[in-house]
PDB file of C-alpha atoms in Angstrom:
ATOM      1  CA  MET A   1       0.076   0.303   0.906  1.00  0.00           C
ATOM      2  CA  PRO A   2       1.630   3.566  -1.333  1.00  0.00           C
ATOM      3  CA  HIS A   3       2.457   5.922   1.505  1.00  0.00           C
ATOM      4  CA  PRO A   4       0.743   8.745   2.209  1.00  0.00           C
ATOM      5  CA  VAL A   5       2.204  11.956   1.821  1.00  0.00           C
ATOM      6  CA  LEU A   6       0.419  15.431   2.279  1.00  0.00           C
ATOM      7  CA  ILE A   7       1.834  18.481   0.182  1.00  0.00           C
ATOM      8  CA  ALA A   8       0.656  21.655   1.412  1.00  0.00           C
ATOM      9  CA  ILE A   9       0.562  24.565  -0.659  1.00  0.00           C
ATOM     10  CA  ASP A  10      -0.640  27.906  -1.028  1.00  0.00           C
ATOM     11  CA  ALA A  11      -1.835  29.263  -4.330  1.00  0.00           C
ATOM     12  CA  SER A  12       1.336  31.174  -5.463  1.00  0.00           C
ATOM     13  CA  PRO A  13       3.258  30.158  -7.775  1.00  0.00           C
ATOM     14  CA  ALA A  14       6.386  28.557  -4.893  1.00  0.00           C
ATOM     15  CA  ALA A  15       4.073  26.190  -5.272  1.00  0.00           C
ATOM     16  CA  SER A  16       5.397  24.516  -8.006  1.00  0.00           C
ATOM     17  CA  ALA A  17       8.702  24.320  -6.605  1.00  0.00           C
ATOM     18  CA  LEU A  18       7.367  22.424  -3.750  1.00  0.00           C
ATOM     19  CA  LEU A  19       5.379  19.600  -6.317  1.00  0.00           C
ATOM     20  CA  ALA A  20       9.351  19.733  -7.985  1.00  0.00           C
ATOM     21  CA  LEU A  21      10.127  18.395  -4.012  1.00  0.00           C
ATOM     22  CA  ALA A  22       8.084  15.854  -4.045  1.00  0.00           C
ATOM     23  CA  LEU A  23       8.334  14.228  -7.993  1.00  0.00           C
ATOM     24  CA  ARG A  24      12.528  14.666  -7.038  1.00  0.00           C
ATOM     25  CA  TYR A  25      11.689  11.993  -3.096  1.00  0.00           C
ATOM     26  CA  CYS A  26       8.299  10.332  -3.914  1.00  0.00           C
ATOM     27  CA  ARG A  27       7.894   7.512  -5.912  1.00  0.00           C
ATOM     28  CA  PRO A  28       4.524   6.500  -8.253  1.00  0.00           C
ATOM     29  CA  ASP A  29       5.549   3.338  -6.702  1.00  0.00           C
ATOM     30  CA  GLU A  30       5.995   4.116  -3.332  1.00  0.00           C
ATOM     31  CA  HIS A  31       3.327   7.216  -2.255  1.00  0.00           C
ATOM     32  CA  GLU A  32       0.112   8.759  -2.643  1.00  0.00           C
ATOM     33  CA  LEU A  33       0.407  12.333  -3.417  1.00  0.00           C
ATOM     34  CA  HIS A  34      -2.724  14.300  -0.179  1.00  0.00           C
ATOM     35  CA  VAL A  35      -2.563  18.189  -1.909  1.00  0.00           C
ATOM     36  CA  LEU A  36      -3.629  21.096   0.625  1.00  0.00           C
ATOM     37  CA  LEU A  37      -4.662  25.093   0.992  1.00  0.00           C
ATOM     38  CA  ALA A  38      -5.394  26.292   3.813  1.00  0.00           C
ATOM     39  CA  ILE A  39      -8.027  29.402   2.788  1.00  0.00           C
ATOM     40  CA  ASP A  40      -8.730  32.326   5.396  1.00  0.00           C
ATOM     41  CA  SER A  41     -12.668  31.063   7.173  1.00  0.00           C
ATOM     42  CA  THR A  42     -13.137  34.263   5.709  1.00  0.00           C
ATOM     43  CA  PHE A  43     -12.247  34.270   2.343  1.00  0.00           C
ATOM     44  CA  ALA A  44     -14.457  30.513   2.260  1.00  0.00           C
ATOM     45  CA  VAL A  45     -17.622  30.803   0.165  1.00  0.00           C
ATOM     46  CA  HIS A  46     -18.153  27.388  -0.051  1.00  0.00           C
ATOM     47  CA  ASP A  47     -16.973  23.639   2.176  1.00  0.00           C
ATOM     48  CA  LYS A  48     -16.315  22.147  -1.479  1.00  0.00           C
ATOM     49  CA  PRO A  49     -16.444  23.467  -5.394  1.00  0.00           C
ATOM     50  CA  ALA A  50     -19.379  24.283  -6.313  1.00  0.00           C
ATOM     51  CA  PRO A  51     -20.879  27.601  -8.709  1.00  0.00           C
ATOM     52  CA  TYR A  52     -20.727  31.085  -6.846  1.00  0.00           C
ATOM     53  CA  THR A  53     -24.798  32.328  -6.546  1.00  0.00           C
ATOM     54  CA  ALA A  54     -25.036  35.909  -7.681  1.00  0.00           C
ATOM     55  CA  GLU A  55     -26.056  37.004  -4.268  1.00  0.00           C
ATOM     56  CA  GLU A  56     -22.530  36.037  -3.594  1.00  0.00           C
ATOM     57  CA  LEU A  57     -20.791  37.560  -6.249  1.00  0.00           C
ATOM     58  CA  GLU A  58     -21.984  40.092  -5.797  1.00  0.00           C
ATOM     59  CA  GLU A  59     -21.745  40.756  -1.606  1.00  0.00           C
ATOM     60  CA  TYR A  60     -18.137  38.438  -1.760  1.00  0.00           C
ATOM     61  CA  PRO A  61     -16.518  38.904  -4.825  1.00  0.00           C
ATOM     62  CA  ALA A  62     -13.424  39.002  -3.128  1.00  0.00           C
ATOM     63  CA  ALA A  63     -13.965  36.051  -1.432  1.00  0.00           C
ATOM     64  CA  CYS A  64     -14.831  34.274  -4.660  1.00  0.00           C
ATOM     65  CA  GLU A  65     -11.929  35.330  -6.156  1.00  0.00           C
ATOM     66  CA  GLU A  66      -9.611  33.913  -3.264  1.00  0.00           C
ATOM     67  CA  GLN A  67     -11.658  29.994  -3.652  1.00  0.00           C
ATOM     68  CA  ARG A  68     -10.789  29.793  -7.429  1.00  0.00           C
ATOM     69  CA  LEU A  69      -7.440  30.847  -6.806  1.00  0.00           C
ATOM     70  CA  GLY A  70      -7.198  28.668  -4.813  1.00  0.00           C
ATOM     71  CA  ASP A  71      -9.295  25.371  -6.091  1.00  0.00           C
ATOM     72  CA  ALA A  72      -6.940  26.431  -8.847  1.00  0.00           C
ATOM     73  CA  ALA A  73      -4.049  26.108  -7.708  1.00  0.00           C
ATOM     74  CA  VAL A  74      -5.523  22.820  -5.564  1.00  0.00           C
ATOM     75  CA  ALA A  75      -6.292  20.941  -8.698  1.00  0.00           C
ATOM     76  CA  ASP A  76      -3.205  22.144 -11.042  1.00  0.00           C
ATOM     77  CA  ALA A  77      -1.209  20.508  -8.956  1.00  0.00           C
ATOM     78  CA  VAL A  78      -2.884  17.565  -8.232  1.00  0.00           C
ATOM     79  CA  ARG A  79      -3.556  17.626 -12.195  1.00  0.00           C
ATOM     80  CA  GLN A  80       0.821  17.487 -12.324  1.00  0.00           C
ATOM     81  CA  LEU A  81       1.245  15.655  -9.967  1.00  0.00           C
ATOM     82  CA  GLN A  82      -1.798  12.573 -11.866  1.00  0.00           C
ATOM     83  CA  ALA A  83       0.599  13.596 -15.056  1.00  0.00           C
ATOM     84  CA  ALA A  84       3.364  12.115 -12.667  1.00  0.00           C
ATOM     85  CA  GLY A  85       2.293   8.581 -13.017  1.00  0.00           C
ATOM     86  CA  PHE A  86       1.459   9.710  -8.779  1.00  0.00           C
ATOM     87  CA  ALA A  87      -1.976   9.002  -6.449  1.00  0.00           C
ATOM     88  CA  ALA A  88      -3.135  12.382  -6.000  1.00  0.00           C
ATOM     89  CA  HIS A  89      -5.862  13.651  -4.484  1.00  0.00           C
ATOM     90  CA  GLY A  90      -6.665  17.155  -3.326  1.00  0.00           C
ATOM     91  CA  CYS A  91      -8.453  19.957  -1.113  1.00  0.00           C
ATOM     92  CA  MET A  92      -8.736  23.197  -0.079  1.00  0.00           C
ATOM     93  CA  VAL A  93      -9.923  23.365   3.915  1.00  0.00           C
ATOM     94  CA  ALA A  94     -10.964  26.621   4.880  1.00  0.00           C
ATOM     95  CA  GLY A  95      -8.717  26.953   8.756  1.00  0.00           C
ATOM     96  CA  GLN A  96      -5.595  28.847  10.261  1.00  0.00           C
ATOM     97  CA  PRO A  97      -2.868  26.891   7.711  1.00  0.00           C
ATOM     98  CA  VAL A  98      -0.684  25.461  10.580  1.00  0.00           C
ATOM     99  CA  ASP A  99      -3.870  22.986  12.152  1.00  0.00           C
ATOM    100  CA  ALA A 100      -5.045  22.549   8.816  1.00  0.00           C
ATOM    101  CA  ILE A 101      -1.632  20.378   7.747  1.00  0.00           C
ATOM    102  CA  VAL A 102      -1.445  18.818  11.832  1.00  0.00           C
ATOM    103  CA  ASP A 103      -5.046  17.937  10.777  1.00  0.00           C
ATOM    104  CA  LYS A 104      -4.684  16.897   7.708  1.00  0.00           C
ATOM    105  CA  ALA A 105      -1.486  15.076   8.557  1.00  0.00           C
ATOM    106  CA  LYS A 106      -3.164  12.951  11.614  1.00  0.00           C
ATOM    107  CA  GLU A 107      -5.231  11.798   9.971  1.00  0.00           C
ATOM    108  CA  LEU A 108      -4.231  10.302   6.517  1.00  0.00           C
ATOM    109  CA  ASN A 109      -1.576   9.814   8.535  1.00  0.00           C
ATOM    110  CA  CYS A 110       0.796  10.282   6.715  1.00  0.00           C
ATOM    111  CA  GLU A 111       5.178  10.635   6.900  1.00  0.00           C
ATOM    112  CA  LEU A 112       6.292  13.161   5.432  1.00  0.00           C
ATOM    113  CA  ILE A 113       5.215  16.750   4.849  1.00  0.00           C
ATOM    114  CA  ILE A 114       6.017  18.543   2.345  1.00  0.00           C
ATOM    115  CA  MET A 115       5.673  22.231   3.127  1.00  0.00           C
ATOM    116  CA  GLY A 116       7.167  25.903   2.035  1.00  0.00           C
ATOM    117  CA  HIS A 117       9.396  28.553   4.574  1.00  0.00           C
ATOM    118  CA  ARG A 118       8.759  31.985   3.842  1.00  0.00           C
ATOM    119  CA  HIS A 119      12.087  34.719   4.384  1.00  0.00           C
ATOM    120  CA  LEU A 120      11.104  37.026   7.127  1.00  0.00           C
ATOM    121  CA  SER A 121      13.254  39.204   9.490  1.00  0.00           C
ATOM    122  CA  ARG A 122      13.186  38.423  12.977  1.00  0.00           C
ATOM    123  CA  LEU A 123      10.306  42.098  12.920  1.00  0.00           C
ATOM    124  CA  GLY A 124       8.364  39.148  10.801  1.00  0.00           C
ATOM    125  CA  ARG A 125       9.036  36.474  12.564  1.00  0.00           C
ATOM    126  CA  LEU A 126       8.227  37.854  16.349  1.00  0.00           C
ATOM    127  CA  LEU A 127       4.905  39.658  14.047  1.00  0.00           C
ATOM    128  CA  ASP A 128       3.947  36.266  12.250  1.00  0.00           C
ATOM    129  CA  PRO A 129       5.407  33.129  13.622  1.00  0.00           C
ATOM    130  CA  SER A 130       6.174  30.319  10.928  1.00  0.00           C
ATOM    131  CA  ILE A 131       3.820  28.164  10.020  1.00  0.00           C
ATOM    132  CA  SER A 132       5.749  25.376   9.177  1.00  0.00           C
ATOM    133  CA  ALA A 133       8.188  25.743  12.376  1.00  0.00           C
ATOM    134  CA  LYS A 134       4.845  25.796  14.440  1.00  0.00           C
ATOM    135  CA  VAL A 135       4.122  22.505  12.266  1.00  0.00           C
ATOM    136  CA  ILE A 136       7.282  20.763  12.822  1.00  0.00           C
ATOM    137  CA  ASP A 137       7.016  21.879  16.532  1.00  0.00           C
ATOM    138  CA  GLN A 138       3.558  19.631  16.552  1.00  0.00           C
ATOM    139  CA  VAL A 139       3.974  16.993  13.920  1.00  0.00           C
ATOM    140  CA  LYS A 140       5.283  13.218  14.831  1.00  0.00           C
ATOM    141  CA  VAL A 141       6.351  12.685  10.406  1.00  0.00           C
ATOM    142  CA  PRO A 142       9.463  15.056   9.002  1.00  0.00           C
ATOM    143  CA  VAL A 143       8.449  17.790   7.220  1.00  0.00           C
ATOM    144  CA  LEU A 144      10.963  18.182   4.329  1.00  0.00           C
ATOM    145  CA  VAL A 145      10.262  22.909   4.024  1.00  0.00           C
ATOM    146  CA  GLY A 146      11.441  23.911   0.365  1.00  0.00           C
ATOM    147  CA  VAL A 147      12.747  27.436   0.493  1.00  0.00           C
ATOM    148  CA  ALA A 148      10.989  30.312  -1.673  1.00  0.00           C
TER     149      ALA A 148
END
C-alpha cells in the first residue's frame, strides 16, 4: 500500500517548487500524494468546489475570487502529480494553516509533510511566527521544507 505524503501549498507560484520536491523525493509506486491548501475562513464561500450564486458574487467578490484561485491551484497541482504517475488527491480547507496541515497529516497518517517557508526578518518572525516551524513542533513525522 502506498505511503501517504501531504504537500501543503498556497496559491502562489512557489507551489511549483514544492511539487518539484515531491517529484524528486517520492516514487509513484511507493507514495500517494495529498495536496492541501488552507484558506482563511473569512474567504471560504463554500465547503466544496461549487458554482457561486449571483448573490455570493455580488456580496463576496473577493472571497469568491480567493476561493476560485485556491480551487484552481489544488486542481492544477493534482493534475501535475497524476501526469507524473502518482495517485494524487487534493482538497482546500477553511481554517488556520497550521491546524489544517497538522489535522490532515494525522487524518491521513502521513509519513512525510512537504511545505514551504517564507523568508522573514526577525521582526517579521516575531509578529507572524513561521507556519512551518509551528507544524514541525506539532507533528511526529518528518517535514521537508522547501524555500521559496
